[in-house]
Tab-separated table of C-alpha atoms in Angstrom:
chain	number	residue	atom	x	y	z
A	1	UNK	CA	125.211	109.068	136.891
A	2	UNK	CA	127.444	107.384	134.362
A	3	UNK	CA	130.242	107.415	136.939
A	4	UNK	CA	128.415	105.707	139.775
A	5	UNK	CA	126.282	102.613	139.675
A	6	UNK	CA	123.188	102.348	141.815
A	7	UNK	CA	123.963	101.859	145.469
A	8	UNK	CA	122.339	101.165	148.834
A	9	UNK	CA	119.234	102.633	150.367
A	10	UNK	CA	118.840	105.738	152.501
A	11	UNK	CA	116.237	108.262	153.507
A	12	UNK	CA	112.506	107.851	153.056
A	13	UNK	CA	112.722	104.556	151.188
A	14	UNK	CA	114.541	102.892	154.042
A	15	UNK	CA	112.162	104.384	156.585
A	16	UNK	CA	109.163	103.096	154.673
A	17	UNK	CA	110.695	99.636	154.387
A	18	UNK	CA	111.426	99.515	158.116
A	19	UNK	CA	107.972	100.726	159.094
A	20	UNK	CA	106.032	98.551	156.678
A	21	UNK	CA	105.725	95.548	159.003
A	22	UNK	CA	106.540	95.294	162.693
A	23	UNK	CA	106.950	91.839	164.146
A	24	UNK	CA	107.794	90.744	167.634
A	25	UNK	CA	110.623	88.341	168.463
A	26	UNK	CA	108.305	85.364	168.885
A	27	UNK	CA	107.795	84.251	165.281
A	28	UNK	CA	107.693	81.033	163.349
A	29	UNK	CA	111.262	81.629	162.273
A	30	UNK	CA	112.384	81.800	165.889
A	31	UNK	CA	110.616	78.554	166.708
A	32	UNK	CA	112.469	76.863	163.883
A	33	UNK	CA	115.780	78.476	164.679
A	34	UNK	CA	116.838	76.298	167.584
A	35	UNK	CA	120.199	77.468	168.836
A	36	UNK	CA	121.020	79.558	165.774
A	37	UNK	CA	122.090	82.504	167.950
A	38	UNK	CA	124.543	80.309	169.840
A	39	UNK	CA	125.829	78.789	166.591
A	40	UNK	CA	126.498	82.214	165.123
A	41	UNK	CA	128.264	83.397	168.257
A	42	UNK	CA	130.459	80.289	168.176
A	43	UNK	CA	132.014	81.302	164.830
A	44	UNK	CA	135.530	82.658	165.530
A	45	UNK	CA	135.711	86.377	164.803
A	46	UNK	CA	131.918	86.802	164.638
A	47	UNK	CA	129.971	89.258	166.796
A	48	UNK	CA	126.179	88.908	166.837
A	49	UNK	CA	123.347	91.238	167.802
A	50	UNK	CA	119.719	90.218	167.334
A	51	UNK	CA	117.307	92.958	166.249
A	52	UNK	CA	113.522	93.058	166.132
A	53	UNK	CA	112.407	91.453	162.889
A	54	UNK	CA	110.166	93.373	160.484
A	55	UNK	CA	109.460	90.365	158.244
A	56	UNK	CA	107.233	87.519	159.445
A	57	UNK	CA	108.964	84.150	159.575
A	58	UNK	CA	112.470	85.602	159.883
A	59	UNK	CA	114.879	86.433	162.678
A	60	UNK	CA	117.179	89.383	162.066
A	61	UNK	CA	120.818	89.441	163.104
A	62	UNK	CA	123.399	92.201	162.685
A	63	UNK	CA	126.784	90.559	162.396
A	64	UNK	CA	130.334	91.829	162.284
A	65	UNK	CA	133.034	89.492	161.045
A	66	UNK	CA	136.748	89.969	161.502
A	67	UNK	CA	138.502	90.130	158.119
A	68	UNK	CA	142.173	90.648	157.187
A	69	UNK	CA	142.860	93.963	155.508
A	70	UNK	CA	145.173	91.995	153.205
A	71	UNK	CA	144.206	88.361	152.678
A	72	UNK	CA	147.736	87.664	151.469
A	73	UNK	CA	148.917	88.649	154.931
A	74	UNK	CA	146.322	87.178	157.303
A	75	UNK	CA	148.535	87.848	160.319
A	76	UNK	CA	148.509	91.561	159.611
A	77	UNK	CA	145.844	94.166	160.356
A	78	UNK	CA	142.160	93.297	160.532
A	79	UNK	CA	138.863	95.153	160.210
A	80	UNK	CA	135.243	94.446	161.116
A	81	UNK	CA	132.935	93.724	158.172
A	82	UNK	CA	129.216	94.320	158.651
A	83	UNK	CA	126.659	91.713	157.551
A	84	UNK	CA	122.871	91.584	157.907
A	85	UNK	CA	121.417	88.080	158.295
A	86	UNK	CA	117.761	87.212	157.795
A	87	UNK	CA	117.336	83.730	159.192
A	88	UNK	CA	114.378	81.566	158.218
A	89	UNK	CA	115.633	78.022	158.677
A	90	UNK	CA	119.062	76.397	158.481
A	91	UNK	CA	117.726	73.811	156.042
A	92	UNK	CA	116.543	76.453	153.523
A	93	UNK	CA	118.809	77.827	150.765
A	94	UNK	CA	120.994	80.817	151.572
A	95	UNK	CA	121.059	83.860	149.299
A	96	UNK	CA	124.264	85.882	149.432
A	97	UNK	CA	123.245	89.453	148.575
A	98	UNK	CA	126.193	91.667	147.674
A	99	UNK	CA	125.311	95.359	147.592
A	100	UNK	CA	128.709	96.498	146.330
A	101	UNK	CA	128.319	99.456	148.686
A	102	UNK	CA	126.965	99.892	152.214
A	103	UNK	CA	124.574	97.323	153.598
A	104	UNK	CA	120.993	98.621	153.925
A	105	UNK	CA	119.959	98.799	157.581
A	106	UNK	CA	116.565	97.389	156.804
A	107	UNK	CA	115.066	93.969	156.244
A	108	UNK	CA	114.113	93.083	152.698
A	109	UNK	CA	113.998	90.099	150.400
A	110	UNK	CA	115.827	90.234	147.123
A	111	UNK	CA	113.997	88.653	144.200
A	112	UNK	CA	115.996	85.372	144.367
A	113	UNK	CA	115.375	85.160	148.124
A	114	UNK	CA	111.649	85.447	147.538
A	115	UNK	CA	111.724	82.878	144.748
A	116	UNK	CA	113.587	80.220	146.728
A	117	UNK	CA	111.932	81.160	150.055
A	118	UNK	CA	115.350	81.217	151.676
A	119	UNK	CA	117.635	82.861	154.168
A	120	UNK	CA	119.577	85.951	153.161
A	121	UNK	CA	122.815	87.633	154.145
A	122	UNK	CA	123.549	91.176	152.965
A	123	UNK	CA	127.278	91.854	152.915
A	124	UNK	CA	128.772	95.326	153.158
A	125	UNK	CA	131.608	95.942	150.704
A	126	UNK	CA	135.014	96.581	152.233
A	127	UNK	CA	136.063	100.219	152.712
A	128	UNK	CA	132.460	101.412	152.921
A	129	UNK	CA	131.925	102.679	156.437
A	130	UNK	CA	131.735	101.223	158.984
A	131	UNK	CA	133.466	98.273	157.222
A	132	UNK	CA	136.673	100.234	156.693
A	133	UNK	CA	140.098	99.645	158.226
A	134	UNK	CA	141.649	102.660	159.945
A	135	UNK	CA	143.956	103.935	158.707
A	136	UNK	CA	142.794	102.909	155.241
A	137	UNK	CA	145.367	101.362	152.901
A	138	UNK	CA	143.475	102.066	149.671
A	139	UNK	CA	145.634	99.665	147.683
A	140	UNK	CA	143.650	96.854	149.328
A	141	UNK	CA	140.318	98.093	147.912
A	142	UNK	CA	140.403	95.539	145.073
A	143	UNK	CA	137.978	93.044	143.582
A	144	UNK	CA	140.103	90.074	144.691
A	145	UNK	CA	140.342	91.241	148.294
A	146	UNK	CA	136.563	91.806	148.411
A	147	UNK	CA	135.877	88.405	146.826
A	148	UNK	CA	138.071	86.807	149.445
A	149	UNK	CA	136.116	88.585	152.188
A	150	UNK	CA	133.009	86.842	150.866
A	151	UNK	CA	134.850	83.526	150.498
A	152	UNK	CA	135.885	83.524	154.164
A	153	UNK	CA	132.374	84.493	155.269
A	154	UNK	CA	130.734	81.793	153.146
A	155	UNK	CA	133.132	79.205	154.531
A	156	UNK	CA	132.265	80.190	158.094
A	157	UNK	CA	128.485	80.214	157.581
A	158	UNK	CA	128.334	76.995	155.569
A	159	UNK	CA	128.996	75.122	158.797
A	160	UNK	CA	125.462	76.206	159.775
A	161	UNK	CA	123.712	76.682	156.422
A	162	UNK	CA	124.402	73.479	154.532
A	163	UNK	CA	121.717	73.713	151.867
A	164	UNK	CA	122.328	75.341	148.451
A	165	UNK	CA	123.783	78.850	148.142
A	166	UNK	CA	122.769	81.459	145.551
A	167	UNK	CA	124.551	84.789	145.116
A	168	UNK	CA	122.848	87.900	143.805
A	169	UNK	CA	123.248	91.638	143.506
A	170	UNK	CA	122.233	94.566	141.343
A	171	UNK	CA	124.497	97.006	139.522
A	172	UNK	CA	127.839	97.148	141.368
A	173	UNK	CA	126.440	94.464	143.653
A	174	UNK	CA	125.903	92.284	140.585
A	175	UNK	CA	129.461	92.929	139.456
A	176	UNK	CA	130.604	91.954	142.953
A	177	UNK	CA	128.733	88.637	142.684
A	178	UNK	CA	130.448	87.880	139.363
A	179	UNK	CA	133.913	88.734	140.689
A	180	UNK	CA	133.366	86.538	143.744
A	181	UNK	CA	132.355	83.638	141.539
A	182	UNK	CA	135.282	84.190	139.196
A	183	UNK	CA	137.798	83.733	142.033
A	184	UNK	CA	135.805	81.206	144.106
A	185	UNK	CA	133.448	79.394	141.688
A	186	UNK	CA	132.555	76.629	144.149
A	187	UNK	CA	131.307	78.905	146.935
A	188	UNK	CA	127.790	79.207	145.496
A	189	UNK	CA	125.551	76.975	143.398
A	190	UNK	CA	124.281	79.710	141.108
A	191	UNK	CA	124.272	83.483	140.642
A	192	UNK	CA	121.495	85.897	139.638
A	193	UNK	CA	123.160	89.078	138.422
A	194	UNK	CA	121.092	92.200	137.775
A	195	UNK	CA	122.011	95.149	135.521
A	196	UNK	CA	125.779	94.642	135.894
A	197	UNK	CA	128.005	96.488	133.386
A	198	UNK	CA	131.148	94.886	132.048
A	199	UNK	CA	133.643	97.532	130.921
A	200	UNK	CA	136.173	95.357	129.136
A	201	UNK	CA	137.637	98.147	126.972
A	202	UNK	CA	137.579	101.374	128.941
A	203	UNK	CA	138.721	103.369	125.909
A	204	UNK	CA	135.779	102.368	123.709
A	205	UNK	CA	132.463	103.750	124.951
A	206	UNK	CA	130.628	104.062	121.651
A	207	UNK	CA	127.945	101.706	122.962
A	208	UNK	CA	126.757	104.384	125.384
A	209	UNK	CA	126.470	106.998	122.642
A	210	UNK	CA	124.463	104.569	120.526
A	211	UNK	CA	122.201	103.883	123.505
A	212	UNK	CA	121.289	107.538	123.981
A	213	UNK	CA	120.566	107.877	120.279
A	214	UNK	CA	118.152	104.923	120.245
A	215	UNK	CA	116.806	104.326	123.780
A	216	UNK	CA	113.083	103.682	124.035
A	217	UNK	CA	110.462	103.959	121.326
A	218	UNK	CA	109.672	107.673	121.617
A	219	UNK	CA	112.073	109.953	119.750
A	220	UNK	CA	110.343	113.019	121.211
A	221	UNK	CA	111.062	111.809	124.736
A	222	UNK	CA	114.749	111.330	123.904
A	223	UNK	CA	114.944	114.810	122.370
A	224	UNK	CA	113.153	116.438	125.303
A	225	UNK	CA	115.531	114.972	127.890
A	226	UNK	CA	118.517	116.214	125.866
A	227	UNK	CA	116.947	119.660	125.457
A	228	UNK	CA	116.363	120.002	129.188
A	229	UNK	CA	120.002	119.178	129.937
A	230	UNK	CA	121.072	121.876	127.527
A	231	UNK	CA	118.604	124.335	129.058
A	232	UNK	CA	120.200	123.916	132.498
A	233	UNK	CA	123.490	125.147	131.055
A	234	UNK	CA	121.832	128.032	129.243
A	235	UNK	CA	120.388	129.132	132.570
A	236	UNK	CA	123.619	128.546	134.508
A	237	UNK	CA	123.442	131.807	136.577
A	238	UNK	CA	119.886	131.102	137.749
A	239	UNK	CA	120.627	127.445	138.467
A	240	UNK	CA	123.839	128.274	140.350
A	241	UNK	CA	122.098	130.900	142.461
A	242	UNK	CA	119.570	128.320	143.659
A	243	UNK	CA	122.252	125.664	144.190
A	244	UNK	CA	124.442	128.014	146.249
A	245	UNK	CA	121.447	129.056	148.306
A	246	UNK	CA	120.639	125.397	149.067
A	247	UNK	CA	124.297	124.774	149.945
A	248	UNK	CA	124.339	127.687	152.383
A	249	UNK	CA	121.138	126.512	154.063
A	250	UNK	CA	122.342	122.918	154.396
A	251	UNK	CA	126.029	123.496	155.139
A	252	UNK	CA	127.210	121.788	151.948
A	253	UNK	CA	130.838	122.227	150.864
A	254	UNK	CA	132.707	121.594	147.617
A	255	UNK	CA	136.306	120.682	148.442
A	256	UNK	CA	136.256	117.480	146.358
A	257	UNK	CA	134.731	118.990	143.209
A	258	UNK	CA	136.428	122.348	143.980
A	259	UNK	CA	133.514	124.666	143.235
A	260	UNK	CA	129.704	124.825	143.051
A	261	UNK	CA	130.016	125.511	139.325
A	262	UNK	CA	131.912	122.274	138.667
A	263	UNK	CA	129.451	120.383	140.880
A	264	UNK	CA	126.502	121.890	139.002
A	265	UNK	CA	127.967	121.012	135.614
A	266	UNK	CA	128.683	117.431	136.631
A	267	UNK	CA	125.051	117.091	137.694
A	268	UNK	CA	123.982	118.336	134.252
A	269	UNK	CA	126.240	115.842	132.483
A	270	UNK	CA	124.507	113.165	134.562
A	271	UNK	CA	120.942	114.284	133.865
A	272	UNK	CA	120.191	112.285	130.707
A	273	UNK	CA	121.871	109.173	132.101
A	274	UNK	CA	120.041	109.532	135.415
A	275	UNK	CA	116.652	109.895	133.772
A	276	UNK	CA	116.946	106.613	131.882
A	277	UNK	CA	118.619	104.800	134.781
A	278	UNK	CA	115.924	105.602	137.332
A	279	UNK	CA	112.822	106.470	135.293
A	280	UNK	CA	110.700	104.853	132.615
A	281	UNK	CA	109.754	106.271	129.241
A	282	UNK	CA	106.252	106.688	130.652
A	283	UNK	CA	107.677	109.334	133.018
A	284	UNK	CA	108.592	111.656	130.167
A	285	UNK	CA	105.307	113.633	130.260
A	286	UNK	CA	106.032	114.575	133.884
A	287	UNK	CA	109.172	116.502	132.876
A	288	UNK	CA	108.865	120.305	132.646
A	289	UNK	CA	108.705	122.110	129.333
A	290	UNK	CA	111.937	123.645	128.080
A	291	UNK	CA	110.416	127.125	128.509
A	292	UNK	CA	109.232	126.439	132.073
A	293	UNK	CA	110.185	128.753	134.942
A	294	UNK	CA	113.644	128.716	136.519
A	295	UNK	CA	112.193	127.091	139.635
A	296	UNK	CA	110.588	124.285	137.624
A	297	UNK	CA	113.733	123.721	135.592
A	298	UNK	CA	115.918	123.660	138.706
A	299	UNK	CA	113.459	121.300	140.391
A	300	UNK	CA	113.796	118.794	137.561
A	301	UNK	CA	117.595	118.849	137.707
A	302	UNK	CA	117.516	118.322	141.460
A	303	UNK	CA	114.872	115.583	141.274
A	304	UNK	CA	116.631	113.595	138.542
A	305	UNK	CA	120.344	114.156	139.254
A	306	UNK	CA	120.151	114.958	142.970
A	307	UNK	CA	122.265	118.086	143.438
A	308	UNK	CA	123.195	117.350	147.054
A	309	UNK	CA	125.148	114.340	145.856
A	310	UNK	CA	127.768	116.574	144.193
A	311	UNK	CA	128.759	118.114	147.526
A	312	UNK	CA	131.460	116.809	149.858
A	313	UNK	CA	128.728	115.490	152.115
A	314	UNK	CA	127.131	113.525	149.273
A	315	UNK	CA	130.309	112.170	147.724
A	316	UNK	CA	132.136	111.131	150.875
A	317	UNK	CA	130.532	107.715	151.337
A	318	UNK	CA	131.131	106.734	147.687
A	319	UNK	CA	134.872	107.370	147.590
A	320	UNK	CA	135.604	103.591	147.792
A	321	UNK	CA	133.568	103.043	144.626
A	322	UNK	CA	135.220	105.853	142.694
A	323	UNK	CA	138.612	104.553	143.763
A	324	UNK	CA	137.779	101.129	142.342
A	325	UNK	CA	136.319	102.606	139.159
A	326	UNK	CA	139.508	104.553	138.588
A	327	UNK	CA	141.835	101.641	139.353
A	328	UNK	CA	140.099	98.468	138.096
A	329	UNK	CA	136.433	98.710	137.087
A	330	UNK	CA	136.652	101.388	134.415
A	331	UNK	CA	134.041	104.062	133.749
A	332	UNK	CA	131.760	105.302	130.957
A	333	UNK	CA	132.722	108.391	128.972
A	334	UNK	CA	129.746	109.422	126.858
A	335	UNK	CA	130.177	112.119	124.222
A	336	UNK	CA	128.275	115.186	125.379
A	337	UNK	CA	127.823	116.537	121.869
A	338	UNK	CA	124.393	118.015	122.598
A	339	UNK	CA	125.825	120.052	125.498
A	340	UNK	CA	128.785	121.601	123.700
A	341	UNK	CA	129.996	124.374	123.646
A	342	UNK	CA	128.171	125.198	126.886
A	343	UNK	CA	130.350	122.873	128.984
A	344	UNK	CA	133.341	124.218	130.920
A	345	UNK	CA	134.515	121.106	132.756
A	346	UNK	CA	133.838	118.143	130.489
A	347	UNK	CA	137.265	116.669	131.296
A	348	UNK	CA	136.272	116.444	134.962
A	349	UNK	CA	133.837	113.637	134.186
A	350	UNK	CA	136.033	110.804	135.497
A	351	UNK	CA	136.583	108.964	138.803
A	352	UNK	CA	139.782	110.860	139.670
A	353	UNK	CA	137.655	113.993	140.104
A	354	UNK	CA	135.559	112.330	142.825
A	355	UNK	CA	138.437	110.981	144.940
A	356	UNK	CA	140.392	113.323	147.255
A	357	UNK	CA	143.828	114.125	145.853
A	358	UNK	CA	145.656	112.701	148.877
A	359	UNK	CA	144.530	109.197	147.810
A	360	UNK	CA	146.811	107.926	144.992
A	361	UNK	CA	145.127	106.176	142.040
A	362	UNK	CA	146.441	104.338	139.001
A	363	UNK	CA	144.244	102.560	136.453
A	364	UNK	CA	145.333	99.016	135.615
A	365	UNK	CA	144.530	99.508	131.927
A	366	UNK	CA	141.585	97.089	132.033
A	367	UNK	CA	143.600	94.032	133.094
A	368	UNK	CA	141.191	92.983	135.874
A	369	UNK	CA	138.063	93.382	133.752
A	370	UNK	CA	139.531	91.485	130.797
A	371	UNK	CA	140.360	88.613	133.137
A	372	UNK	CA	136.801	88.460	134.496
A	373	UNK	CA	135.256	88.753	131.037
A	374	UNK	CA	137.452	85.945	129.727
A	375	UNK	CA	136.488	83.727	132.674
A	376	UNK	CA	132.751	84.305	132.118
A	377	UNK	CA	133.018	83.432	128.421
A	378	UNK	CA	135.402	80.483	128.818
A	379	UNK	CA	134.550	78.962	132.202
A	380	UNK	CA	131.483	80.646	133.720
A	381	UNK	CA	128.638	78.388	134.843
A	382	UNK	CA	125.218	78.838	136.443
A	383	UNK	CA	125.197	82.572	135.756
A	384	UNK	CA	121.888	84.322	135.108
A	385	UNK	CA	122.308	87.905	133.857
A	386	UNK	CA	119.253	90.168	133.729
A	387	UNK	CA	119.220	93.664	132.169
A	388	UNK	CA	116.673	96.416	131.667
A	389	UNK	CA	116.034	97.242	128.025
A	390	UNK	CA	116.144	101.021	128.664
A	391	UNK	CA	119.006	101.033	131.156
A	392	UNK	CA	122.201	102.798	129.995
A	393	UNK	CA	124.330	100.450	132.101
A	394	UNK	CA	123.249	97.576	129.873
A	395	UNK	CA	125.088	99.132	126.922
A	396	UNK	CA	128.257	97.296	127.938
A	397	UNK	CA	127.098	94.051	129.478
A	398	UNK	CA	128.364	90.589	130.274
A	399	UNK	CA	128.172	88.190	127.354
A	400	UNK	CA	128.451	84.421	127.307
A	401	UNK	CA	130.960	82.453	125.244
A	402	UNK	CA	131.615	78.928	123.981
A	403	UNK	CA	132.840	77.880	127.419
A	404	UNK	CA	129.872	79.259	129.378
A	405	UNK	CA	127.684	76.494	130.811
A	406	UNK	CA	124.138	76.437	132.173
A	407	UNK	CA	123.944	80.229	131.911
A	408	UNK	CA	121.761	82.841	130.213
A	409	UNK	CA	121.407	86.571	129.539
A	410	UNK	CA	117.909	88.125	129.583
A	411	UNK	CA	116.542	91.596	128.877
A	412	UNK	CA	113.368	93.010	130.446
A	413	UNK	CA	111.738	95.133	127.713
A	414	UNK	CA	111.456	98.842	128.495
A	415	UNK	CA	112.780	98.499	132.052
A	416	UNK	CA	115.404	100.585	133.822
A	417	UNK	CA	118.234	99.895	136.308
A	418	UNK	CA	116.102	97.778	138.618
A	419	UNK	CA	117.254	94.998	140.918
A	420	UNK	CA	114.033	93.032	140.543
A	421	UNK	CA	113.619	92.120	136.891
A	422	UNK	CA	112.838	88.418	136.561
A	423	UNK	CA	109.170	89.262	137.126
A	424	UNK	CA	109.426	91.808	134.280
A	425	UNK	CA	110.717	89.371	131.668
A	426	UNK	CA	108.522	87.966	128.936
A	427	UNK	CA	106.486	84.984	130.128
A	428	UNK	CA	108.752	82.514	128.347
A	429	UNK	CA	111.972	84.032	129.673
A	430	UNK	CA	110.535	84.395	133.181
A	431	UNK	CA	109.563	80.727	133.288
A	432	UNK	CA	112.991	79.602	132.095
A	433	UNK	CA	114.919	81.925	134.429
A	434	UNK	CA	112.806	80.940	137.435
A	435	UNK	CA	113.136	77.224	136.662
A	436	UNK	CA	116.930	77.508	136.420
A	437	UNK	CA	117.179	79.374	139.715
A	438	UNK	CA	114.981	76.870	141.545
A	439	UNK	CA	116.968	73.988	140.080
A	440	UNK	CA	120.258	75.505	141.216
A	441	UNK	CA	118.800	76.044	144.697
A	442	UNK	CA	117.284	72.526	144.761
A	443	UNK	CA	113.842	73.991	145.448
A	444	UNK	CA	110.564	72.717	144.074
A	445	UNK	CA	108.198	75.275	142.481
A	446	UNK	CA	105.362	76.430	144.710
A	447	UNK	CA	102.501	78.909	144.779
A	448	UNK	CA	104.803	81.410	146.533
A	449	UNK	CA	106.953	81.810	143.448
A	450	UNK	CA	107.112	85.468	142.414
A	451	UNK	CA	104.660	86.567	145.106
A	452	UNK	CA	106.120	88.974	147.660
A	453	UNK	CA	104.435	91.837	149.457
A	454	UNK	CA	105.739	95.397	149.349
A	455	UNK	CA	107.198	95.132	152.844
A	456	UNK	CA	109.573	92.447	151.589
A	457	UNK	CA	110.672	94.339	148.499
A	458	UNK	CA	114.291	95.086	147.691
A	459	UNK	CA	115.122	98.543	149.147
A	460	UNK	CA	117.146	99.345	146.059
A	461	UNK	CA	113.806	99.247	144.263
A	462	UNK	CA	112.300	101.694	146.739
A	463	UNK	CA	114.963	104.366	146.527
A	464	UNK	CA	118.321	104.640	144.845
A	465	UNK	CA	120.748	107.464	145.666
A	466	UNK	CA	121.724	109.939	142.958
A	467	UNK	CA	124.812	109.430	140.778
């Protein structure tokens, strides 16, 4: 889990979000929309399909927008980037939601969208299918190219949506929002960035080790999670037998990680991280005892780490992320002292392991991340960073500097890697953060502030994929 930030939605969570509310095409949002469909279709390079809305007051459009593979060579090859648009009214603020991965095929309102009662576009990150050029020139999977995708899209849509713009995203999506603002600071009027790590020095990961030594307020919970991870390795033959049986039944293969044993061990190295990323300290009593049966022990590993993820079928869609982690973003390298000497493949815990060998990779030594960090501290403005107090990704976070303006960093006590944390802040911090966001969006406070039903919730809150 320390190698992959939380991503888009799939499976039961998405199904539940889609089924939660069913609305017909004749809604208040449609009445207000005027010729919005025609305006969207008039944008050069834009293809538009209207879908049945599942959120009252909104129209739902699936868009594809023609983007250059290389923005430095706009006359070269192009690809189609997928965008989901939830249209309320052209005179309401627009929230640019960057997932950093695939775009969820479901309607939802991110927390900032709910707070400003605005429109929302969800942008799929380049090289995540179907927004991938074929053949793929992986050298163009960079933070600048992706930021320029968003810059072109914002420029096209601002001809319709002329009110204030707010960008937001959680985890890698939050990082994406920061990188976009670093290169194009005038595109949006403010940014709400959730649980975004900032790996400035990839060679110094002591902050993660300190986190696992001190996370939460229950030392017994910390010790139990560590003991379970060690128990998986002690019972390697029994765990592998169950994993191989599941692989045979489901047709899973292991070409990328080379063997079921390496895949199993990587899932174990992720277990402690995954527990704190996705669970709360209050979930500790639900974990099995260390002397529980093999089936119970295996069930906990699968439930927390998600063993299917470590197969070719699970990893395939996340190759673009691992490529970026191994070339620009950096990656955590915790010390697995509690698991030694039971580990066989500790050196495999790095992005290169998760990217097929026919794709060349070279890390830039942290150059890109140092540039972004320096910009945030020296020039960043209207940036609101929110972290969970018990989230391992917050160990290396964005920090403000003397040049940062109208910005803040908040921590939600005891919370995990959630993309909906303003409501979980202390009352004082919540009031300040909400007031800043509304001011940036030029929206007056109302009774709707911080009140959204479950059908409108962020799908990343409903279900996050493993690792």
